[in-house]
PDB file of C-alpha atoms in Angstrom:
ATOM      1  CA  MET A   1     229.409 143.263 -25.607  1.00 50.00           C
ATOM      2  CA  PRO A   2     229.749 142.548 -21.869  1.00 60.00           C
ATOM      3  CA  ALA A   3     232.659 140.427 -20.711  1.00 60.00           C
ATOM      4  CA  PRO A   4     231.785 136.761 -20.064  1.00 63.00           C
ATOM      5  CA  THR A   5     231.221 135.821 -16.439  1.00 70.00           C
ATOM      6  CA  ALA A   6     233.098 132.819 -15.106  1.00 70.00           C
ATOM      7  CA  LYS A   7     230.996 130.054 -13.564  1.00 71.00           C
ATOM      8  CA  LEU A   8     233.012 129.246 -10.488  1.00 71.00           C
ATOM      9  CA  GLY A   9     232.296 126.169  -8.449  1.00 69.00           C
ATOM     10  CA  VAL A  10     231.418 123.959 -11.434  1.00 76.00           C
ATOM     11  CA  LYS A  11     232.763 120.455 -10.831  1.00 83.00           C
ATOM     12  CA  TRP A  12     235.413 119.238 -13.250  1.00 87.00           C
ATOM     13  CA  LEU A  13     234.733 116.071 -15.229  1.00 89.00           C
ATOM     14  CA  SER A  14     237.310 114.665 -17.612  1.00 92.00           C
ATOM     15  CA  PRO A  15     236.215 113.150 -20.935  1.00 93.00           C
ATOM     16  CA  THR A  16     236.711 109.721 -19.353  1.00 93.00           C
ATOM     17  CA  ASP A  17     234.443 110.720 -16.451  1.00 93.00           C
ATOM     18  CA  ILE A  18     231.753 111.854 -18.883  1.00 93.00           C
ATOM     19  CA  ARG A  19     232.000 108.647 -20.902  1.00 92.00           C
ATOM     20  CA  SER A  20     231.768 106.438 -17.807  1.00 93.00           C
ATOM     21  CA  THR A  21     228.804 108.418 -16.469  1.00 93.00           C
ATOM     22  CA  THR A  22     227.094 108.139 -19.844  1.00 92.00           C
ATOM     23  CA  THR A  23     227.616 104.362 -19.725  1.00 92.00           C
ATOM     24  CA  ARG A  24     225.947 104.248 -16.316  1.00 94.00           C
ATOM     25  CA  ILE A  25     223.027 106.269 -17.699  1.00 94.00           C
ATOM     26  CA  HIS A  26     222.645 103.807 -20.583  1.00 93.00           C
ATOM     27  CA  ALA A  27     222.612 100.839 -18.220  1.00 94.00           C
ATOM     28  CA  ASN A  28     220.126 102.474 -15.850  1.00 95.00           C
ATOM     29  CA  ARG A  29     217.907 103.598 -18.703  1.00 94.00           C
ATOM     30  CA  ASN A  30     217.809 100.106 -20.200  1.00 94.00           C
ATOM     31  CA  ALA A  31     216.988  98.542 -16.836  1.00 95.00           C
ATOM     32  CA  HIS A  32     214.189 101.053 -16.257  1.00 95.00           C
ATOM     33  CA  SER A  33     212.825 100.567 -19.770  1.00 94.00           C
ATOM     34  CA  ASN A  34     212.848  96.769 -19.392  1.00 95.00           C
ATOM     35  CA  LEU A  35     210.997  97.077 -16.087  1.00 95.00           C
ATOM     36  CA  LEU A  36     208.278  99.228 -17.648  1.00 93.00           C
ATOM     37  CA  ARG A  37     208.046  96.896 -20.639  1.00 93.00           C
ATOM     38  CA  ASN A  38     207.449  93.912 -18.371  1.00 93.00           C
ATOM     39  CA  LEU A  39     204.857  95.826 -16.370  1.00 93.00           C
ATOM     40  CA  THR A  40     203.055  96.916 -19.529  1.00 90.00           C
ATOM     41  CA  GLU A  41     203.028  93.330 -20.805  1.00 91.00           C
ATOM     42  CA  ASN A  42     201.591  92.284 -17.446  1.00 90.00           C
ATOM     43  CA  VAL A  43     198.771  94.801 -17.875  1.00 87.00           C
ATOM     44  CA  GLU A  44     198.113  93.609 -21.431  1.00 87.00           C
ATOM     45  CA  ARG A  45     197.957  89.973 -20.324  1.00 88.00           C
ATOM     46  CA  HIS A  46     195.499  90.921 -17.605  1.00 85.00           C
ATOM     47  CA  LYS A  47     193.406  92.767 -20.180  1.00 83.00           C
ATOM     48  CA  GLN A  48     193.283  89.713 -22.434  1.00 84.00           C
ATOM     49  CA  GLN A  49     192.386  87.429 -19.545  1.00 82.00           C
ATOM     50  CA  VAL A  50     189.550  89.713 -18.432  1.00 80.00           C
ATOM     51  CA  SER A  51     188.273  90.027 -21.999  1.00 78.00           C
ATOM     52  CA  GLU A  52     188.260  86.244 -22.386  1.00 75.00           C
ATOM     53  CA  SER A  53     186.417  85.751 -19.103  1.00 77.00           C
ATOM     54  CA  LEU A  54     183.744  88.301 -20.050  1.00 74.00           C
ATOM     55  CA  ARG A  55     182.816  86.888 -23.444  1.00 71.00           C
ATOM     56  CA  SER A  56     179.316  86.131 -22.233  1.00 69.00           C
ATOM     57  CA  LEU A  57     178.789  89.716 -21.076  1.00 68.00           C
ATOM     58  CA  ASP A  58     176.782  92.103 -23.230  1.00 65.00           C
ATOM     59  CA  ALA A  59     178.992  93.731 -25.896  1.00 66.00           C
ATOM     60  CA  LYS A  60     177.916  97.226 -24.778  1.00 69.00           C
ATOM     61  CA  ASP A  61     179.002  96.707 -21.171  1.00 68.00           C
ATOM     62  CA  ARG A  62     182.150  94.703 -21.838  1.00 71.00           C
ATOM     63  CA  PRO A  63     184.558  97.596 -22.758  1.00 77.00           C
ATOM     64  CA  SER A  64     183.818  99.614 -19.630  1.00 80.00           C
ATOM     65  CA  VAL A  65     184.193  96.562 -17.355  1.00 80.00           C
ATOM     66  CA  VAL A  66     187.491  95.621 -19.024  1.00 78.00           C
ATOM     67  CA  ALA A  67     188.734  99.214 -18.758  1.00 82.00           C
ATOM     68  CA  ARG A  68     188.003  99.295 -15.022  1.00 84.00           C
ATOM     69  CA  ALA A  69     189.764  95.982 -14.515  1.00 84.00           C
ATOM     70  CA  VAL A  70     192.806  97.148 -16.475  1.00 83.00           C
ATOM     71  CA  SER A  71     192.884 100.438 -14.589  1.00 86.00           C
ATOM     72  CA  GLY A  72     192.778  98.584 -11.282  1.00 88.00           C
ATOM     73  CA  LYS A  73     195.603  96.277 -12.340  1.00 87.00           C
ATOM     74  CA  ARG A  74     197.678  99.225 -13.500  1.00 86.00           C
ATOM     75  CA  LEU A  75     197.197 101.057 -10.195  1.00 91.00           C
ATOM     76  CA  GLU A  76     198.175  97.911  -8.319  1.00 91.00           C
ATOM     77  CA  LEU A  77     201.418  97.591 -10.290  1.00 91.00           C
ATOM     78  CA  VAL A  78     202.100 101.326  -9.960  1.00 92.00           C
ATOM     79  CA  ARG A  79     201.922 101.049  -6.161  1.00 93.00           C
ATOM     80  CA  GLU A  80     203.983  97.848  -6.019  1.00 93.00           C
ATOM     81  CA  THR A  81     206.829  99.212  -8.173  1.00 93.00           C
ATOM     82  CA  ALA A  82     206.811 102.855  -7.049  1.00 94.00           C
ATOM     83  CA  ASP A  83     210.028 102.621  -5.032  1.00 94.00           C
ATOM     84  CA  GLN A  84     211.858 100.630  -7.694  1.00 94.00           C
ATOM     85  CA  ARG A  85     210.879 103.009 -10.490  1.00 93.00           C
ATOM     86  CA  LEU A  86     211.693 106.067  -8.390  1.00 94.00           C
ATOM     87  CA  ALA A  87     215.167 104.710  -7.658  1.00 95.00           C
ATOM     88  CA  HIS A  88     215.834 104.385 -11.382  1.00 95.00           C
ATOM     89  CA  THR A  89     214.563 107.826 -12.342  1.00 93.00           C
ATOM     90  CA  ARG A  90     216.206 109.555  -9.379  1.00 94.00           C
ATOM     91  CA  GLU A  91     219.598 108.079 -10.267  1.00 94.00           C
ATOM     92  CA  LEU A  92     219.126 109.030 -13.924  1.00 93.00           C
ATOM     93  CA  VAL A  93     218.369 112.638 -13.004  1.00 93.00           C
ATOM     94  CA  GLU A  94     221.382 112.829 -10.684  1.00 93.00           C
ATOM     95  CA  LEU A  95     223.755 111.363 -13.280  1.00 92.00           C
ATOM     96  CA  ALA A  96     222.481 113.643 -16.052  1.00 91.00           C
ATOM     97  CA  GLU A  97     222.781 116.718 -13.846  1.00 90.00           C
ATOM     98  CA  HIS A  98     226.303 115.590 -12.965  1.00 88.00           C
ATOM     99  CA  ILE A  99     227.254 115.633 -16.658  1.00 89.00           C
ATOM    100  CA  LYS A 100     225.280 118.758 -17.496  1.00 87.00           C
ATOM    101  CA  SER A 101     227.034 120.762 -14.780  1.00 86.00           C
ATOM    102  CA  ALA A 102     230.376 120.049 -16.462  1.00 87.00           C
ATOM    103  CA  ALA A 103     229.228 121.516 -19.786  1.00 89.00           C
ATOM    104  CA  ALA A 104     230.837 124.845 -18.829  1.00 89.00           C
ATOM    105  CA  HIS A 105     234.241 123.206 -19.277  1.00 92.00           C
ATOM    106  CA  TYR A 106     233.454 122.118 -22.834  1.00 92.00           C
ATOM    107  CA  ARG A 107     231.883 125.189 -24.427  1.00 91.00           C
ATOM    108  CA  SER A 108     234.079 125.235 -27.520  1.00 94.00           C
ATOM    109  CA  PRO A 109     237.109 123.572 -29.138  1.00 96.00           C
ATOM    110  CA  VAL A 110     239.088 126.785 -28.546  1.00 96.00           C
ATOM    111  CA  GLN A 111     238.481 126.580 -24.793  1.00 95.00           C
ATOM    112  CA  MET A 112     239.576 122.948 -24.768  1.00 96.00           C
ATOM    113  CA  LEU A 113     242.686 123.633 -26.853  1.00 96.00           C
ATOM    114  CA  MET A 114     243.862 126.495 -24.659  1.00 96.00           C
ATOM    115  CA  ARG A 115     243.276 124.455 -21.488  1.00 95.00           C
ATOM    116  CA  ASP A 116     245.112 121.401 -22.845  1.00 94.00           C
ATOM    117  CA  THR A 117     248.243 123.473 -23.537  1.00 95.00           C
ATOM    118  CA  LEU A 118     248.108 125.577 -20.390  1.00 93.00           C
ATOM    119  CA  GLY A 119     251.525 125.794 -18.738  1.00 92.00           C
ATOM    120  CA  SER A 120     253.347 124.520 -21.806  1.00 94.00           C
ATOM    121  CA  GLU A 121     256.824 126.058 -22.074  1.00 96.00           C
ATOM    122  CA  ARG A 122     256.888 125.313 -25.795  1.00 96.00           C
ATOM    123  CA  ARG A 123     253.662 127.240 -26.303  1.00 96.00           C
ATOM    124  CA  SER A 124     255.183 130.215 -24.462  1.00 96.00           C
ATOM    125  CA  ARG A 125     258.325 130.097 -26.606  1.00 96.00           C
ATOM    126  CA  ILE A 126     256.293 129.913 -29.796  1.00 97.00           C
ATOM    127  CA  MET A 127     254.213 132.919 -28.732  1.00 96.00           C
ATOM    128  CA  GLN A 128     257.422 134.933 -28.359  1.00 96.00           C
ATOM    129  CA  GLN A 129     258.661 133.807 -31.757  1.00 95.00           C
ATOM    130  CA  ILE A 130     255.455 134.723 -33.628  1.00 96.00           C
ATOM    131  CA  ALA A 131     254.822 137.979 -31.770  1.00 94.00           C
ATOM    132  CA  ASN A 132     255.732 139.995 -34.883  1.00 92.00           C
ATOM    133  CA  SER A 133     254.669 137.501 -37.554  1.00 93.00           C
ATOM    134  CA  GLY A 134     252.540 138.820 -40.378  1.00 93.00           C
ATOM    135  CA  PRO A 135     249.293 137.399 -41.804  1.00 93.00           C
ATOM    136  CA  VAL A 136     250.961 135.253 -44.463  1.00 95.00           C
ATOM    137  CA  GLU A 137     253.292 133.553 -41.977  1.00 95.00           C
ATOM    138  CA  LEU A 138     250.502 133.102 -39.421  1.00 95.00           C
ATOM    139  CA  ALA A 139     248.270 131.493 -42.051  1.00 95.00           C
ATOM    140  CA  SER A 140     251.069 129.172 -43.129  1.00 96.00           C
ATOM    141  CA  LEU A 141     251.790 128.166 -39.543  1.00 96.00           C
ATOM    142  CA  ALA A 142     248.087 127.532 -38.945  1.00 96.00           C
ATOM    143  CA  GLU A 143     248.039 125.155 -41.903  1.00 96.00           C
ATOM    144  CA  PHE A 144     251.132 123.437 -40.503  1.00 97.00           C
ATOM    145  CA  ALA A 145     249.604 123.142 -37.026  1.00 96.00           C
ATOM    146  CA  ALA A 146     246.442 121.652 -38.500  1.00 96.00           C
ATOM    147  CA  ALA A 147     248.370 119.191 -40.658  1.00 96.00           C
ATOM    148  CA  THR A 148     250.627 118.009 -37.817  1.00 96.00           C
ATOM    149  CA  SER A 149     248.068 118.217 -34.968  1.00 95.00           C
ATOM    150  CA  ASP A 150     250.432 120.492 -33.062  1.00 96.00           C
ATOM    151  CA  LYS A 151     248.393 121.758 -30.107  1.00 96.00           C
ATOM    152  CA  ASP A 152     251.128 124.004 -28.694  1.00 97.00           C
ATOM    153  CA  LEU A 153     251.570 125.787 -32.008  1.00 97.00           C
ATOM    154  CA  ALA A 154     247.824 126.012 -32.579  1.00 97.00           C
ATOM    155  CA  ALA A 155     247.205 127.486 -29.113  1.00 97.00           C
ATOM    156  CA  ALA A 156     249.978 130.042 -29.594  1.00 97.00           C
ATOM    157  CA  LEU A 157     248.532 131.038 -32.971  1.00 97.00           C
ATOM    158  CA  CYS A 158     245.025 131.402 -31.501  1.00 96.00           C
ATOM    159  CA  SER A 159     246.411 133.696 -28.798  1.00 95.00           C
ATOM    160  CA  ARG A 160     248.300 135.722 -31.399  1.00 95.00           C
ATOM    161  CA  VAL A 161     245.366 136.340 -33.742  1.00 94.00           C
ATOM    162  CA  SER A 162     243.053 137.196 -30.837  1.00 93.00           C
ATOM    163  CA  ASN A 163     244.982 140.476 -30.592  1.00 90.00           C
ATOM    164  CA  LEU A 164     244.200 141.312 -34.220  1.00 92.00           C
ATOM    165  CA  THR A 165     241.029 142.896 -35.489  1.00 91.00           C
ATOM    166  CA  ARG A 166     238.615 140.435 -37.045  1.00 91.00           C
ATOM    167  CA  ILE A 167     239.213 141.725 -40.562  1.00 91.00           C
ATOM    168  CA  ASP A 168     242.975 141.250 -40.182  1.00 91.00           C
ATOM    169  CA  ARG A 169     242.866 137.703 -38.856  1.00 93.00           C
ATOM    170  CA  PRO A 170     244.297 135.332 -41.506  1.00 95.00           C
ATOM    171  CA  PHE A 171     242.432 132.331 -40.097  1.00 95.00           C
ATOM    172  CA  SER A 172     239.651 131.457 -37.690  1.00 94.00           C
ATOM    173  CA  SER A 173     240.724 130.298 -34.238  1.00 95.00           C
ATOM    174  CA  LEU A 174     237.583 128.186 -34.018  1.00 95.00           C
ATOM    175  CA  GLU A 175     238.388 126.407 -37.280  1.00 95.00           C
ATOM    176  CA  LEU A 176     241.952 125.709 -36.188  1.00 96.00           C
ATOM    177  CA  ALA A 177     240.896 124.492 -32.744  1.00 96.00           C
ATOM    178  CA  ASP A 178     238.225 122.337 -34.359  1.00 95.00           C
ATOM    179  CA  VAL A 179     240.915 120.384 -36.206  1.00 95.00           C
ATOM    180  CA  LEU A 180     242.609 119.387 -32.966  1.00 95.00           C
ATOM    181  CA  CYS A 181     239.745 119.271 -30.452  1.00 96.00           C
ATOM    182  CA  GLY A 182     236.576 119.385 -32.539  1.00 94.00           C
ATOM    183  CA  GLU A 183     235.888 115.671 -32.655  1.00 93.00           C
ATOM    184  CA  LEU A 184     236.189 115.299 -28.883  1.00 94.00           C
ATOM    185  CA  HIS A 185     234.153 118.461 -28.330  1.00 95.00           C
ATOM    186  CA  ARG A 186     231.303 117.139 -30.482  1.00 94.00           C
ATOM    187  CA  GLU A 187     231.409 113.763 -28.762  1.00 92.00           C
ATOM    188  CA  LEU A 188     231.100 115.329 -25.314  1.00 93.00           C
ATOM    189  CA  GLN A 189     228.440 117.809 -26.403  1.00 92.00           C
ATOM    190  CA  GLN A 190     226.358 114.977 -27.792  1.00 91.00           C
ATOM    191  CA  ALA A 191     226.913 112.911 -24.641  1.00 91.00           C
ATOM    192  CA  ILE A 192     225.525 115.780 -22.559  1.00 91.00           C
ATOM    193  CA  LEU A 193     222.479 116.154 -24.835  1.00 92.00           C
ATOM    194  CA  GLU A 194     221.915 112.406 -24.987  1.00 92.00           C
ATOM    195  CA  SER A 195     222.025 112.120 -21.204  1.00 92.00           C
ATOM    196  CA  GLU A 196     219.379 114.818 -20.844  1.00 92.00           C
ATOM    197  CA  ARG A 197     217.221 113.157 -23.494  1.00 93.00           C
ATOM    198  CA  ARG A 198     217.434 109.733 -21.884  1.00 93.00           C
ATOM    199  CA  VAL A 199     216.277 111.146 -18.561  1.00 93.00           C
ATOM    200  CA  LEU A 200     213.277 112.810 -20.199  1.00 94.00           C
ATOM    201  CA  GLU A 201     212.450 109.591 -22.052  1.00 94.00           C
ATOM    202  CA  ALA A 202     212.561 107.656 -18.802  1.00 94.00           C
ATOM    203  CA  LEU A 203     210.320 110.161 -17.029  1.00 94.00           C
ATOM    204  CA  ASN A 204     207.938 110.219 -19.986  1.00 93.00           C
ATOM    205  CA  GLU A 205     207.675 106.424 -20.106  1.00 93.00           C
ATOM    206  CA  ASP A 206     207.150 106.311 -16.352  1.00 93.00           C
ATOM    207  CA  THR A 207     204.340 108.856 -16.588  1.00 92.00           C
ATOM    208  CA  GLU A 208     202.789 106.963 -19.481  1.00 90.00           C
ATOM    209  CA  PHE A 209     202.801 103.750 -17.475  1.00 90.00           C
ATOM    210  CA  GLU A 210     201.201 105.413 -14.455  1.00 88.00           C
ATOM    211  CA  THR A 211     198.525 107.362 -16.340  1.00 85.00           C
ATOM    212  CA  GLY A 212     198.277 105.588 -19.674  1.00 80.00           C
ATOM    213  CA  LYS A 213     199.225 108.830 -21.469  1.00 83.00           C
ATOM    214  CA  PRO A 214     202.599 110.430 -22.299  1.00 82.00           C
ATOM    215  CA  ASN A 215     203.481 113.983 -21.254  1.00 88.00           C
ATOM    216  CA  PRO A 216     203.115 116.242 -24.343  1.00 91.00           C
ATOM    217  CA  GLN A 217     205.636 118.793 -23.061  1.00 91.00           C
ATOM    218  CA  ARG A 218     208.284 116.154 -22.421  1.00 91.00           C
ATOM    219  CA  THR A 219     207.572 114.577 -25.807  1.00 91.00           C
ATOM    220  CA  LEU A 220     208.299 117.927 -27.461  1.00 93.00           C
ATOM    221  CA  GLN A 221     211.474 118.399 -25.405  1.00 92.00           C
ATOM    222  CA  ILE A 222     212.687 114.933 -26.416  1.00 93.00           C
ATOM    223  CA  ALA A 223     212.112 115.717 -30.095  1.00 93.00           C
ATOM    224  CA  MET A 224     214.036 118.984 -29.787  1.00 93.00           C
ATOM    225  CA  LEU A 225     216.961 117.254 -28.060  1.00 92.00           C
ATOM    226  CA  LYS A 226     217.081 114.604 -30.781  1.00 91.00           C
ATOM    227  CA  LYS A 227     217.258 117.355 -33.376  1.00 91.00           C
ATOM    228  CA  ARG A 228     220.118 119.043 -31.515  1.00 90.00           C
ATOM    229  CA  GLU A 229     221.958 115.712 -31.295  1.00 90.00           C
ATOM    230  CA  GLN A 230     221.656 115.319 -35.056  1.00 89.00           C
ATOM    231  CA  GLU A 231     223.005 118.827 -35.519  1.00 87.00           C
ATOM    232  CA  VAL A 232     226.030 118.019 -33.351  1.00 87.00           C
ATOM    233  CA  GLY A 233     226.556 114.887 -35.415  1.00 75.00           C
ATOM    234  CA  ALA A 234     229.170 113.138 -33.282  1.00 67.00           C
ATOM    235  CA  TYR A 235     227.493 109.807 -33.991  1.00 60.00           C
ATOM    236  CA  ARG A 236     226.424 109.513 -37.583  1.00 53.00           C
ATOM    237  CA  ASN A 237     224.254 107.001 -39.384  1.00 40.00           C
ATOM    238  CA  ASP A 238     224.706 105.403 -42.796  1.00 34.00           C
ATOM    239  CA  ASP A 239     222.232 107.760 -44.475  1.00 39.00           C
ATOM    240  CA  GLU A 240     224.211 110.822 -43.400  1.00 46.00           C
ATOM    241  CA  GLU A 241     227.455 109.289 -44.658  1.00 43.00           C
ATOM    242  CA  ASP A 242     225.882 108.396 -47.993  1.00 45.00           C
ATOM    243  CA  ALA A 243     224.634 111.967 -48.373  1.00 49.00           C
ATOM    244  CA  GLU A 244     228.223 113.173 -48.342  1.00 50.00           C
ATOM    245  CA  ALA A 245     229.118 111.261 -51.500  1.00 45.00           C
ATOM    246  CA  ASP A 246     229.220 113.324 -54.674  1.00 45.00           C
ATOM    247  CA  SER A 247     227.610 112.410 -57.963  1.00 43.00           C
ATOM    248  CA  GLU A 248     230.642 110.274 -58.884  1.00 45.00           C
ATOM    249  CA  GLY A 249     230.438 108.339 -55.632  1.00 49.00           C
ATOM    250  CA  LYS A 250     233.545 109.929 -54.150  1.00 46.00           C
ATOM    251  CA  PRO A 251     233.403 111.109 -50.525  1.00 44.00           C
ATOM    252  CA  VAL A 252     233.305 114.849 -50.064  1.00 40.00           C
ATOM    253  CA  ASP A 253     236.096 116.273 -47.912  1.00 44.00           C
ATOM    254  CA  VAL A 254     234.271 117.408 -44.785  1.00 40.00           C
ATOM    255  CA  THR A 255     237.072 116.671 -42.344  1.00 43.00           C
ATOM    256  CA  SER A 256     238.221 119.325 -39.952  1.00 41.00           C
ATOM    257  CA  THR A 257     241.505 119.657 -41.844  1.00 44.00           C
ATOM    258  CA  GLY A 258     239.620 120.200 -45.069  1.00 49.00           C
ATOM    259  CA  ARG A 259     237.478 122.905 -43.479  1.00 46.00           C
ATOM    260  CA  ILE A 260     240.392 124.884 -42.093  1.00 46.00           C
ATOM    261  CA  GLU A 261     242.301 124.668 -45.365  1.00 51.00           C
ATOM    262  CA  ALA A 262     239.243 126.052 -47.139  1.00 52.00           C
ATOM    263  CA  GLY A 263     238.874 128.774 -44.515  1.00 47.00           C
ATOM    264  CA  LEU A 264     242.497 129.779 -44.746  1.00 46.00           C
ATOM    265  CA  GLN A 265     242.362 129.794 -48.523  1.00 51.00           C
ATOM    266  CA  ALA A 266     239.388 132.132 -48.487  1.00 47.00           C
ATOM    267  CA  ARG A 267     241.284 134.620 -46.339  1.00 43.00           C
ATOM    268  CA  ARG A 268     244.408 134.668 -48.477  1.00 42.00           C
ATOM    269  CA  THR A 269     245.291 135.906 -51.918  1.00 44.00           C
ATOM    270  CA  PRO A 270     244.558 133.527 -54.823  1.00 41.00           C
ATOM    271  CA  ALA A 271     246.347 130.240 -54.312  1.00 41.00           C
ATOM    272  CA  SER A 272     249.682 129.654 -55.899  1.00 42.00           C
ATOM    273  CA  SER A 273     250.043 126.872 -58.435  1.00 39.00           C
ATOM    274  CA  PRO A 274     250.453 123.394 -56.941  1.00 40.00           C
ATOM    275  CA  ALA A 275     253.956 122.135 -56.422  1.00 42.00           C
ATOM    276  CA  SER A 276     255.290 119.879 -59.078  1.00 39.00           C
ATOM    277  CA  PRO A 277     255.483 116.214 -58.132  1.00 38.00           C
ATOM    278  CA  ALA A 278     258.779 114.950 -56.879  1.00 35.00           C
TER     279      ALA A 278
END
């Protein structure tokens, strides 16, 4: 497998930057959508007025006359609002590209974990201490790091197991990093996807207003992005939460900590008996 190539020159955006840019996209998108809604209502009112005024016209000729009148009104509004609509869509595209370009900095929870602890003296000391640790100790420390949200320890452990062959690794670095950075990673991934979707929705609505028909290709792209957002699952609806309840109505443990504990358990010898209560 070829070594990954670094994407140099990509602008850095912090999670706060991404959130604030997403908020701007929401506001712009709502303003653009409200504008198109008002314009569409204007066209519909004109259609009703023309239909009312042409009641005496022959029923066969009426639809074509009304259609021409509506088309003329639509073209008039398209010309009058062209600059305003373009300003909205242009800003949306720029903001979404701004966020999308930063996606290289948020590829995985492991990348985020290692970056967050970069330069940490404690992480360096821990790496020296666990340099000769065996699989059982590494697995135990991974459980401890997950339980205590210790990023320095987790990053040191991820570095340590990266030098082991896959079959000898007592835990998954991705699972461990997901405990500490997974929630934020999913939030930012979904923000990037949502921003792209909102731009396409705006462009699609704008095209539909101008021509009276949506763009089939954009409609498909929007549907695919919505599916990917659901797969990321940073924002979840009530139906998805209800689906996680078992037959007894108890919530299923799908937290990051639960996943890593299950992953670690699968890599170890059969579990020892639970400790007796104090």
